[in-house]
mmCIF file of C-alpha atoms in Angstrom:
data_model
loop_
_atom_site.group_PDB
_atom_site.id
_atom_site.type_symbol
_atom_site.label_atom_id
_atom_site.label_comp_id
_atom_site.label_asym_id
_atom_site.label_seq_id
_atom_site.Cartn_x
_atom_site.Cartn_y
_atom_site.Cartn_z
ATOM 1 C CA UNK K 72 -18.098 11.337 -1.320
ATOM 2 C CA UNK K 73 -14.311 12.461 -0.703
ATOM 3 C CA UNK K 74 -12.135 9.340 0.445
ATOM 4 C CA UNK K 75 -10.731 9.688 3.837
ATOM 5 C CA UNK K 76 -7.143 10.020 4.731
ATOM 6 C CA UNK K 77 -5.350 7.840 6.776
ATOM 7 C CA UNK K 78 -1.600 9.274 6.459
ATOM 8 C CA UNK K 79 1.664 7.324 8.192
ATOM 9 C CA UNK K 80 3.140 8.985 11.035
ATOM 10 C CA UNK K 81 5.284 11.816 10.053
ATOM 11 C CA UNK K 82 8.577 13.401 10.918
ATOM 12 C CA UNK K 83 11.498 11.316 11.838
ATOM 13 C CA UNK K 84 10.863 10.303 15.594
ATOM 14 C CA UNK K 85 10.910 6.943 17.148
ATOM 15 C CA UNK K 86 7.330 5.953 15.905
ATOM 16 C CA UNK K 87 7.782 7.495 12.455
ATOM 17 C CA UNK K 88 6.998 5.590 9.131
ATOM 18 C CA UNK K 89 10.747 7.127 8.205
ATOM 19 C CA UNK K 90 12.310 5.105 11.102
ATOM 20 C CA UNK K 91 10.027 1.839 10.880
ATOM 21 C CA UNK K 92 9.067 0.948 6.927
ATOM 22 C CA UNK K 93 12.009 -1.370 6.379
ATOM 23 C CA UNK K 94 9.591 -4.113 5.686
ATOM 24 C CA UNK K 95 7.472 -2.210 3.459
ATOM 25 C CA UNK K 96 11.220 -1.423 1.692
ATOM 26 C CA UNK K 97 11.824 -5.227 1.526
ATOM 27 C CA UNK K 98 8.597 -5.877 -0.111
ATOM 28 C CA UNK K 99 9.981 -3.320 -3.017
ATOM 29 C CA UNK K 100 13.301 -4.883 -2.780
ATOM 30 C CA UNK K 101 11.707 -8.471 -3.369
ATOM 31 C CA UNK K 102 10.406 -7.429 -6.819
ATOM 32 C CA UNK K 103 13.042 -5.123 -7.981
ATOM 33 C CA UNK K 104 14.315 -7.415 -10.763
ATOM 34 C CA UNK K 105 10.647 -8.082 -11.753
ATOM 35 C CA UNK K 106 10.113 -4.323 -12.205
ATOM 36 C CA UNK K 107 13.485 -3.895 -14.005
ATOM 37 C CA UNK K 108 12.348 -6.674 -16.469
ATOM 38 C CA UNK K 109 8.846 -5.308 -16.838
ATOM 39 C CA UNK K 110 10.428 -1.554 -18.069
ATOM 40 C CA UNK K 111 13.246 -3.670 -20.326
ATOM 41 C CA UNK K 112 10.497 -6.076 -22.076
ATOM 42 C CA UNK K 113 7.464 -3.893 -21.773
ATOM 43 C CA UNK K 114 8.321 -0.090 -21.662
ATOM 44 C CA UNK K 115 8.292 1.705 -25.041
ATOM 45 C CA UNK K 116 10.449 4.701 -23.844
ATOM 46 C CA UNK K 117 11.389 5.815 -26.921
ATOM 47 C CA UNK K 118 7.945 6.119 -28.533
ATOM 48 C CA UNK K 119 6.647 7.802 -25.284
ATOM 49 C CA UNK K 120 9.315 10.182 -24.694
ATOM 50 C CA UNK K 121 9.471 11.195 -28.446
ATOM 51 C CA UNK K 122 7.026 14.357 -28.301
ATOM 52 C CA UNK K 123 8.367 16.387 -25.261
ATOM 53 C CA UNK K 124 11.551 14.297 -24.523
ATOM 54 C CA UNK K 125 10.285 13.832 -21.083
ATOM 55 C CA UNK K 126 8.992 10.875 -19.142
ATOM 56 C CA UNK K 127 6.540 11.834 -16.484
ATOM 57 C CA UNK K 128 5.971 8.900 -13.570
ATOM 58 C CA UNK K 129 3.907 9.147 -10.702
ATOM 59 C CA UNK K 130 4.380 7.441 -7.549
ATOM 60 C CA UNK K 131 0.953 6.756 -5.869
ATOM 61 C CA UNK K 132 0.586 6.676 -1.887
ATOM 62 C CA UNK K 133 4.296 7.780 -1.867
ATOM 63 C CA UNK K 134 4.155 8.335 2.062
ATOM 64 C CA UNK K 135 7.117 10.280 3.342
ATOM 65 C CA UNK K 136 10.162 8.167 2.236
ATOM 66 C CA UNK K 137 12.735 6.810 2.129
ATOM 67 C CA UNK K 138 11.305 4.024 0.088
ATOM 68 C CA UNK K 139 9.515 6.031 -2.627
ATOM 69 C CA UNK K 140 13.232 7.615 -3.327
ATOM 70 C CA UNK K 141 14.956 4.276 -3.249
ATOM 71 C CA UNK K 142 12.235 2.432 -5.674
ATOM 72 C CA UNK K 143 12.091 5.593 -8.133
ATOM 73 C CA UNK K 144 15.723 5.663 -8.281
ATOM 74 C CA UNK K 145 15.885 1.884 -9.098
ATOM 75 C CA UNK K 146 13.146 2.719 -11.928
ATOM 76 C CA UNK K 147 14.793 5.613 -13.318
ATOM 77 C CA UNK K 148 18.067 3.525 -13.767
ATOM 78 C CA UNK K 149 16.330 0.564 -15.431
ATOM 79 C CA UNK K 150 14.701 3.411 -17.910
ATOM 80 C CA UNK K 151 18.215 4.864 -18.664
ATOM 81 C CA UNK K 152 19.665 1.205 -19.382
ATOM 82 C CA UNK K 153 17.015 0.805 -21.835
ATOM 83 C CA UNK K 154 17.719 4.087 -23.578
ATOM 84 C CA UNK K 155 21.349 3.347 -23.945
ATOM 85 C CA UNK K 156 20.467 -0.256 -25.113
ATOM 86 C CA UNK K 157 18.385 1.436 -27.738
ATOM 87 C CA UNK K 158 21.160 3.655 -28.623
ATOM 88 C CA UNK K 159 18.412 6.661 -27.847
ATOM 89 C CA UNK K 160 20.222 9.804 -29.421
ATOM 90 C CA UNK K 161 18.904 11.931 -26.517
ATOM 91 C CA UNK K 162 18.358 10.486 -22.876
ATOM 92 C CA UNK K 163 15.045 11.922 -22.025
ATOM 93 C CA UNK K 164 14.391 13.988 -18.878
ATOM 94 C CA UNK K 165 12.481 12.575 -16.046
ATOM 95 C CA UNK K 166 9.655 14.299 -14.104
ATOM 96 C CA UNK K 167 8.358 12.743 -10.922
ATOM 97 C CA UNK K 168 5.142 13.142 -9.120
ATOM 98 C CA UNK K 169 5.009 12.224 -5.677
ATOM 99 C CA UNK K 170 1.474 11.724 -4.466
ATOM 100 C CA UNK K 171 -0.290 11.237 -1.087
ATOM 101 C CA UNK K 172 -3.264 12.823 0.914
ATOM 102 C CA UNK K 173 -2.826 16.318 1.797
ATOM 103 C CA UNK K 174 -2.377 15.251 5.527
ATOM 104 C CA UNK K 175 0.696 13.427 4.624
ATOM 105 C CA UNK K 176 4.035 14.745 5.903
ATOM 106 C CA UNK K 177 4.925 16.386 2.568
ATOM 107 C CA UNK K 178 8.020 18.564 4.560
ATOM 108 C CA UNK K 179 9.683 15.650 5.787
ATOM 109 C CA UNK K 180 9.649 14.144 2.348
ATOM 110 C CA UNK K 181 10.876 16.918 0.468
ATOM 111 C CA UNK K 182 13.349 17.621 3.116
ATOM 112 C CA UNK K 183 14.970 14.152 2.465
ATOM 113 C CA UNK K 184 15.032 14.432 -1.480
ATOM 114 C CA UNK K 185 18.279 13.149 -2.670
ATOM 115 C CA UNK K 186 20.544 15.944 -3.619
ATOM 116 C CA UNK K 187 22.185 13.741 -6.303
ATOM 117 C CA UNK K 188 18.769 12.994 -8.192
ATOM 118 C CA UNK K 189 18.572 12.597 -11.721
ATOM 119 C CA UNK K 190 14.762 13.854 -12.110
ATOM 120 C CA UNK K 191 12.805 16.798 -11.350
ATOM 121 C CA UNK K 192 10.525 16.597 -8.263
ATOM 122 C CA UNK K 193 6.752 17.458 -7.717
ATOM 123 C CA UNK K 194 4.468 17.089 -4.979
ATOM 124 C CA UNK K 195 0.654 16.152 -5.891
ATOM 125 C CA UNK K 196 -1.797 16.212 -2.822
ATOM 126 C CA UNK K 197 -5.013 14.451 -2.977
ATOM 127 C CA UNK K 198 -6.502 10.797 -2.638
ATOM 128 C CA UNK K 199 -5.438 8.409 -5.685
ATOM 129 C CA UNK K 200 -9.184 7.313 -5.419
ATOM 130 C CA UNK K 201 -9.897 9.696 -8.004
ATOM 131 C CA UNK K 202 -8.281 12.173 -10.784
ATOM 132 C CA UNK K 203 -4.962 13.352 -9.951
ATOM 133 C CA UNK K 204 -3.615 14.658 -13.316
ATOM 134 C CA UNK K 205 -4.495 15.723 -16.738
ATOM 135 C CA UNK K 206 -5.526 13.291 -19.410
ATOM 136 C CA UNK K 207 -2.949 11.404 -21.173
ATOM 137 C CA UNK K 208 -0.322 12.956 -19.290
ATOM 138 C CA UNK K 209 1.475 10.511 -17.213
ATOM 139 C CA UNK K 210 3.866 7.654 -19.016
ATOM 140 C CA UNK K 211 4.675 5.583 -15.850
ATOM 141 C CA UNK K 212 2.671 4.861 -12.946
ATOM 142 C CA UNK K 213 4.002 3.009 -9.720
ATOM 143 C CA UNK K 214 2.335 2.182 -6.276
ATOM 144 C CA UNK K 215 3.591 0.022 -3.682
ATOM 145 C CA UNK K 216 1.698 -1.120 -0.353
ATOM 146 C CA UNK K 217 -0.854 1.400 -0.517
ATOM 147 C CA UNK K 218 -3.842 0.123 -2.360
ATOM 148 C CA UNK K 219 -4.835 -2.325 0.138
ATOM 149 C CA UNK K 220 -6.116 1.094 2.105
ATOM 150 C CA UNK K 221 -9.607 1.513 1.128
ATOM 151 C CA UNK K 222 -11.106 4.810 0.568
ATOM 152 C CA UNK K 223 -13.537 4.605 3.792
ATOM 153 C CA UNK K 224 -14.732 2.092 5.987
ATOM 154 C CA UNK K 225 -17.643 0.350 4.362
ATOM 155 C CA UNK K 226 -20.817 1.682 5.926
ATOM 156 C CA UNK K 227 -22.533 -1.625 6.626
ATOM 157 C CA UNK K 228 -20.105 -2.119 9.079
ATOM 158 C CA UNK K 229 -21.418 0.508 11.483
ATOM 159 C CA UNK K 230 -25.020 0.157 11.009
ATOM 160 C CA UNK K 231 -26.505 -1.789 13.693
ATOM 161 C CA UNK K 232 -29.560 -3.118 11.803
ATOM 162 C CA UNK K 233 -26.996 -4.742 9.019
ATOM 163 C CA UNK K 234 -26.112 -8.154 8.996
ATOM 164 C CA UNK K 235 -22.391 -6.587 8.320
ATOM 165 C CA UNK K 236 -22.490 -4.903 11.617
ATOM 166 C CA UNK K 237 -19.166 -5.855 12.709
ATOM 167 C CA UNK K 238 -19.673 -5.437 16.797
ATOM 168 C CA UNK K 239 -17.066 -6.322 18.772
ATOM 169 C CA UNK K 240 -14.230 -6.314 16.009
ATOM 170 C CA UNK K 241 -12.083 -4.282 14.322
ATOM 171 C CA UNK K 242 -11.244 -6.143 10.961
ATOM 172 C CA UNK K 243 -13.123 -8.795 9.148
ATOM 173 C CA UNK K 244 -10.094 -11.226 9.731
ATOM 174 C CA UNK K 245 -12.340 -13.421 11.908
ATOM 175 C CA UNK K 246 -15.889 -11.868 11.306
ATOM 176 C CA UNK K 247 -18.822 -13.228 9.380
ATOM 177 C CA UNK K 248 -19.174 -13.929 5.643
ATOM 178 C CA UNK K 249 -21.139 -10.553 5.688
ATOM 179 C CA UNK K 250 -18.694 -8.415 6.968
ATOM 180 C CA UNK K 251 -16.080 -9.754 4.731
ATOM 181 C CA UNK K 252 -18.260 -9.310 1.559
ATOM 182 C CA UNK K 253 -18.661 -5.774 2.494
ATOM 183 C CA UNK K 254 -15.383 -5.368 2.901
ATOM 184 C CA UNK K 255 -14.871 -6.816 -0.641
ATOM 185 C CA UNK K 256 -17.466 -4.777 -2.037
ATOM 186 C CA UNK K 257 -16.100 -1.821 -0.917
ATOM 187 C CA UNK K 258 -12.539 -3.110 -2.288
ATOM 188 C CA UNK K 259 -14.110 -3.589 -5.877
ATOM 189 C CA UNK K 260 -15.564 0.009 -6.150
ATOM 190 C CA UNK K 261 -12.295 1.698 -5.004
ATOM 191 C CA UNK K 262 -10.434 -0.373 -7.269
ATOM 192 C CA UNK K 263 -12.996 0.668 -10.191
ATOM 193 C CA UNK K 264 -12.562 4.316 -9.275
ATOM 194 C CA UNK K 265 -8.660 4.074 -9.352
ATOM 195 C CA UNK K 266 -8.362 2.079 -12.739
ATOM 196 C CA UNK K 267 -10.689 4.376 -14.342
ATOM 197 C CA UNK K 268 -8.847 7.618 -13.109
ATOM 198 C CA UNK K 269 -5.624 6.006 -13.963
ATOM 199 C CA UNK K 270 -7.220 5.248 -17.293
ATOM 200 C CA UNK K 271 -7.642 8.724 -18.094
ATOM 201 C CA UNK K 272 -4.108 10.009 -17.055
ATOM 202 C CA UNK K 273 -1.811 7.404 -18.367
ATOM 203 C CA UNK K 274 -1.007 7.958 -22.210
ATOM 204 C CA UNK K 275 -1.803 5.154 -24.641
ATOM 205 C CA UNK K 276 1.486 2.600 -24.291
ATOM 206 C CA UNK K 277 2.035 3.739 -20.944
ATOM 207 C CA UNK K 278 2.559 1.416 -17.982
ATOM 208 C CA UNK K 279 1.168 0.884 -14.228
ATOM 209 C CA UNK K 280 2.834 -1.335 -11.985
ATOM 210 C CA UNK K 281 0.935 -2.006 -8.622
ATOM 211 C CA UNK K 282 2.679 -3.849 -5.490
ATOM 212 C CA UNK K 283 0.355 -4.758 -2.769
ATOM 213 C CA UNK K 284 -0.755 -7.737 -0.379
ATOM 214 C CA UNK K 285 -2.744 -10.321 -1.765
ATOM 215 C CA UNK K 286 -3.737 -13.856 -1.251
ATOM 216 C CA UNK K 287 -3.190 -17.012 -3.432
ATOM 217 C CA UNK K 288 -6.468 -18.269 -4.486
ATOM 218 C CA UNK K 289 -7.763 -20.856 -1.509
ATOM 219 C CA UNK K 290 -5.665 -19.349 0.931
ATOM 220 C CA UNK K 291 -7.452 -18.271 4.122
ATOM 221 C CA UNK K 292 -6.940 -14.666 5.504
ATOM 222 C CA UNK K 293 -5.555 -15.978 8.618
ATOM 223 C CA UNK K 294 -2.458 -17.278 6.979
ATOM 224 C CA UNK K 295 -1.690 -13.574 5.946
ATOM 225 C CA UNK K 296 0.985 -11.761 8.174
ATOM 226 C CA UNK K 297 -0.993 -8.271 8.169
ATOM 227 C CA UNK K 298 -4.206 -10.296 8.956
ATOM 228 C CA UNK K 299 -2.443 -11.782 11.962
ATOM 229 C CA UNK K 300 -1.122 -8.916 13.183
ATOM 230 C CA UNK K 301 -5.052 -7.433 13.070
ATOM 231 C CA UNK K 302 -5.855 -10.291 14.719
ATOM 232 C CA UNK K 303 -3.780 -9.829 17.678
ATOM 233 C CA UNK K 304 -4.050 -5.984 17.927
ATOM 234 C CA UNK K 305 -8.226 -6.804 18.291
ATOM 235 C CA UNK K 306 -7.599 -9.103 21.148
ATOM 236 C CA UNK K 307 -5.245 -6.085 22.876
ATOM 237 C CA UNK K 308 -8.495 -3.964 22.321
ATOM 238 C CA UNK K 309 -10.960 -6.101 23.628
ATOM 239 C CA UNK K 310 -8.586 -6.488 26.586
ATOM 240 C CA UNK K 311 -8.877 -2.919 27.260
ATOM 241 C CA UNK K 312 -12.395 -2.679 26.928
ATOM 242 C CA UNK K 313 -12.711 -5.348 29.859
ATOM 243 C CA UNK K 314 -10.511 -3.123 31.912
ATOM 244 C CA UNK K 315 -12.371 -0.084 30.942
ATOM 245 C CA UNK K 316 -9.924 1.923 29.184
ATOM 246 C CA UNK K 317 -11.777 1.741 25.731
ATOM 247 C CA UNK K 318 -15.468 1.744 25.921
ATOM 248 C CA UNK K 319 -17.662 -1.033 24.120
ATOM 249 C CA UNK K 320 -19.374 1.582 21.896
ATOM 250 C CA UNK K 321 -15.684 3.042 20.676
ATOM 251 C CA UNK K 322 -14.912 -0.926 19.843
ATOM 252 C CA UNK K 323 -18.004 -1.345 18.057
ATOM 253 C CA UNK K 324 -17.589 1.909 15.960
ATOM 254 C CA UNK K 325 -14.059 1.169 14.859
ATOM 255 C CA UNK K 326 -13.168 -0.859 11.858
ATOM 256 C CA UNK K 327 -9.807 -0.961 9.890
ATOM 257 C CA UNK K 328 -10.049 0.396 6.459
ATOM 258 C CA UNK K 329 -7.875 -2.162 4.774
ATOM 259 C CA UNK K 330 -8.328 -5.455 2.385
ATOM 260 C CA UNK K 331 -5.940 -8.075 1.334
ATOM 261 C CA UNK K 332 -7.441 -9.292 -1.954
ATOM 262 C CA UNK K 333 -6.965 -12.870 -3.718
ATOM 263 C CA UNK K 334 -4.903 -13.246 -7.015
ATOM 264 C CA UNK K 335 -8.210 -13.970 -8.621
ATOM 265 C CA UNK K 336 -10.087 -10.796 -7.445
ATOM 266 C CA UNK K 337 -7.398 -8.537 -8.573
ATOM 267 C CA UNK K 338 -6.930 -10.247 -12.264
ATOM 268 C CA UNK K 339 -10.562 -9.748 -12.651
ATOM 269 C CA UNK K 340 -10.645 -6.162 -11.379
ATOM 270 C CA UNK K 341 -7.641 -5.568 -13.888
ATOM 271 C CA UNK K 342 -9.449 -7.012 -16.736
ATOM 272 C CA UNK K 343 -13.087 -5.369 -15.975
ATOM 273 C CA UNK K 344 -11.844 -2.022 -16.693
ATOM 274 C CA UNK K 345 -11.055 -2.550 -20.308
ATOM 275 C CA UNK K 346 -8.510 0.195 -20.757
ATOM 276 C CA UNK K 347 -5.324 -2.015 -19.390
ATOM 277 C CA UNK K 348 -3.893 -5.408 -20.785
ATOM 278 C CA UNK K 349 -2.386 -7.364 -18.224
ATOM 279 C CA UNK K 350 1.198 -7.904 -18.953
ATOM 280 C CA UNK K 351 2.307 -9.523 -15.719
ATOM 281 C CA UNK K 352 0.415 -10.861 -12.493
ATOM 282 C CA UNK K 353 1.896 -13.195 -9.732
ATOM 283 C CA UNK K 354 2.547 -13.223 -6.347
ATOM 284 C CA UNK K 355 5.850 -13.038 -4.403
ATOM 285 C CA UNK K 356 7.382 -13.532 -0.811
ATOM 286 C CA UNK K 357 7.380 -9.933 0.202
ATOM 287 C CA UNK K 358 10.374 -10.721 2.699
ATOM 288 C CA UNK K 359 12.542 -12.921 0.396
ATOM 289 C CA UNK K 360 15.211 -10.251 0.629
ATOM 290 C CA UNK K 361 15.467 -10.124 4.394
ATOM 291 C CA UNK K 362 18.420 -11.341 6.291
ATOM 292 C CA UNK K 363 17.630 -13.169 9.770
ATOM 293 C CA UNK K 364 14.795 -14.065 11.695
ATOM 294 C CA UNK K 365 11.489 -12.077 11.904
ATOM 295 C CA UNK K 366 11.920 -9.333 14.579
ATOM 296 C CA UNK K 367 8.435 -9.393 16.329
ATOM 297 C CA UNK K 368 8.977 -6.212 18.066
ATOM 298 C CA UNK K 369 10.011 -4.479 14.609
ATOM 299 C CA UNK K 370 6.787 -5.666 13.085
ATOM 300 C CA UNK K 371 4.725 -4.035 16.087
ATOM 301 C CA UNK K 372 6.705 -0.699 15.548
ATOM 302 C CA UNK K 373 6.106 -1.047 11.755
ATOM 303 C CA UNK K 374 2.356 -1.423 12.140
ATOM 304 C CA UNK K 375 2.220 1.270 14.760
ATOM 305 C CA UNK K 376 3.995 3.696 12.336
ATOM 306 C CA UNK K 377 1.112 2.906 9.871
ATOM 307 C CA UNK K 378 -1.925 2.672 12.009
ATOM 308 C CA UNK K 379 -1.298 5.065 15.061
ATOM 309 C CA UNK K 380 -2.845 7.882 13.546
ATOM 310 C CA UNK K 381 -6.367 6.356 12.808
ATOM 311 C CA UNK K 382 -6.317 4.641 15.834
ATOM 312 C CA UNK K 383 -5.458 7.898 17.612
ATOM 313 C CA UNK K 384 -8.331 9.651 16.262
ATOM 314 C CA UNK K 385 -10.613 7.371 17.018
ATOM 315 C CA UNK K 386 -9.625 5.912 20.430
ATOM 316 C CA UNK K 387 -7.630 9.065 21.563
ATOM 317 C CA UNK K 388 -3.608 9.296 21.881
ATOM 318 C CA UNK K 389 -3.440 8.218 25.460
ATOM 319 C CA UNK K 390 -4.073 4.914 25.018
ATOM 320 C CA UNK K 391 -1.655 4.090 22.163
ATOM 321 C CA UNK K 392 1.180 3.075 24.251
ATOM 322 C CA UNK K 393 -0.533 0.531 26.164
ATOM 323 C CA UNK K 394 -2.223 -0.971 23.395
ATOM 324 C CA UNK K 395 0.996 -1.590 21.559
ATOM 325 C CA UNK K 396 2.657 -2.731 24.461
ATOM 326 C CA UNK K 397 -0.093 -5.285 24.694
ATOM 327 C CA UNK K 398 0.122 -6.143 21.459
ATOM 328 C CA UNK K 399 3.552 -6.903 21.521
ATOM 329 C CA UNK K 400 3.073 -9.127 24.789
ATOM 330 C CA UNK K 401 0.750 -11.219 22.438
ATOM 331 C CA UNK K 402 2.974 -10.946 19.515
ATOM 332 C CA UNK K 403 5.562 -12.671 21.349
ATOM 333 C CA UNK K 404 2.760 -15.741 21.850
ATOM 334 C CA UNK K 405 2.044 -15.561 17.930
ATOM 335 C CA UNK K 406 5.589 -15.478 16.873
ATOM 336 C CA UNK K 407 5.134 -18.792 15.364
ATOM 337 C CA UNK K 408 2.352 -17.608 13.366
ATOM 338 C CA UNK K 409 4.143 -14.694 12.039
ATOM 339 C CA UNK K 410 7.017 -16.923 10.949
ATOM 340 C CA UNK K 411 4.629 -19.589 9.034
ATOM 341 C CA UNK K 412 2.946 -16.536 7.365
ATOM 342 C CA UNK K 413 6.176 -14.995 6.036
ATOM 343 C CA UNK K 414 7.165 -18.179 4.252
ATOM 344 C CA UNK K 415 4.197 -17.702 1.731
ATOM 345 C CA UNK K 416 4.025 -15.887 -1.429
ATOM 346 C CA UNK K 417 1.605 -12.913 -0.221
ATOM 347 C CA UNK K 418 2.387 -9.946 -2.420
ATOM 348 C CA UNK K 419 1.098 -9.133 -5.598
ATOM 349 C CA UNK K 420 3.274 -7.711 -8.484
ATOM 350 C CA UNK K 421 1.059 -6.591 -11.267
ATOM 351 C CA UNK K 422 2.019 -5.022 -14.407
ATOM 352 C CA UNK K 423 -0.675 -3.031 -16.607
ATOM 353 C CA UNK K 424 -0.328 -1.382 -19.990
ATOM 354 C CA UNK K 425 -2.645 1.223 -21.111
ATOM 355 C CA UNK K 426 -4.327 0.070 -24.584
#
């Protein structure tokens, strides 16, 4: 079954991902030094570039920029420094592949490519829940703030005869154990497919770095900032059902296809594939590099940039402004919940090396 596409808002308008992705950028900044350390200590650039003098890098789930360009530039500079430290006779050339669903706004992405970039760029449309590249063709794979998107909504959530029917809710944050298990099972299936595909595509000795939301073992889902927002958004949808702006059937048939795994889950899934060694796995504070207090309005705008597409497709675009205004009003009430979540280590940094 083909994976579903849930693209971020394209263009560069007020609600675009381009204008509203600072928090995702902060997540990358939080692990910048860790990424450089992983390349310095674990990435054998000399051996990997020996046959063609080319290093091939893929950014999976790149969206529309500018975050992918900033991260890729940092990554390449780290590789160049490693080459200089090893007295490489020839600096390799870098070929970068920017990947996202075919419905991603690649026009905006490539119109904003840095003019002074030190790499060759190509777009690769398609879901990373499956093969995208020839066998053993990649040397380094990067994915940030993307793998928590499921390939599809778990089918049991929409089955009225199933114990996992998620009536009256849009996520598993405050739902039953059966609903949470359905999400967890779908995520495990998706990760198995993802890792199998990357095992085919990454050359022996190559590396993959995954950055995504995750929970410390034993920490409740309600302590994650993403899931706190989903809880508030759900309350806003329920309010609009009561007012008649959204039908009860529309609510019952909608579920957000996002899952936040625990550190233990991700470690086990990484080990179970068997084709990778786990070089590093730890949790970090995704907003540790931010200055000043959390801006709740900005948080809501960021979520709108990421969720407007899927919400509009299901509920209709005419309800979007009201939905997010209501959510913003509730977010002010829950600002303390946001603040308490943002002090926690809820971002996974995972380094895998192809055996």
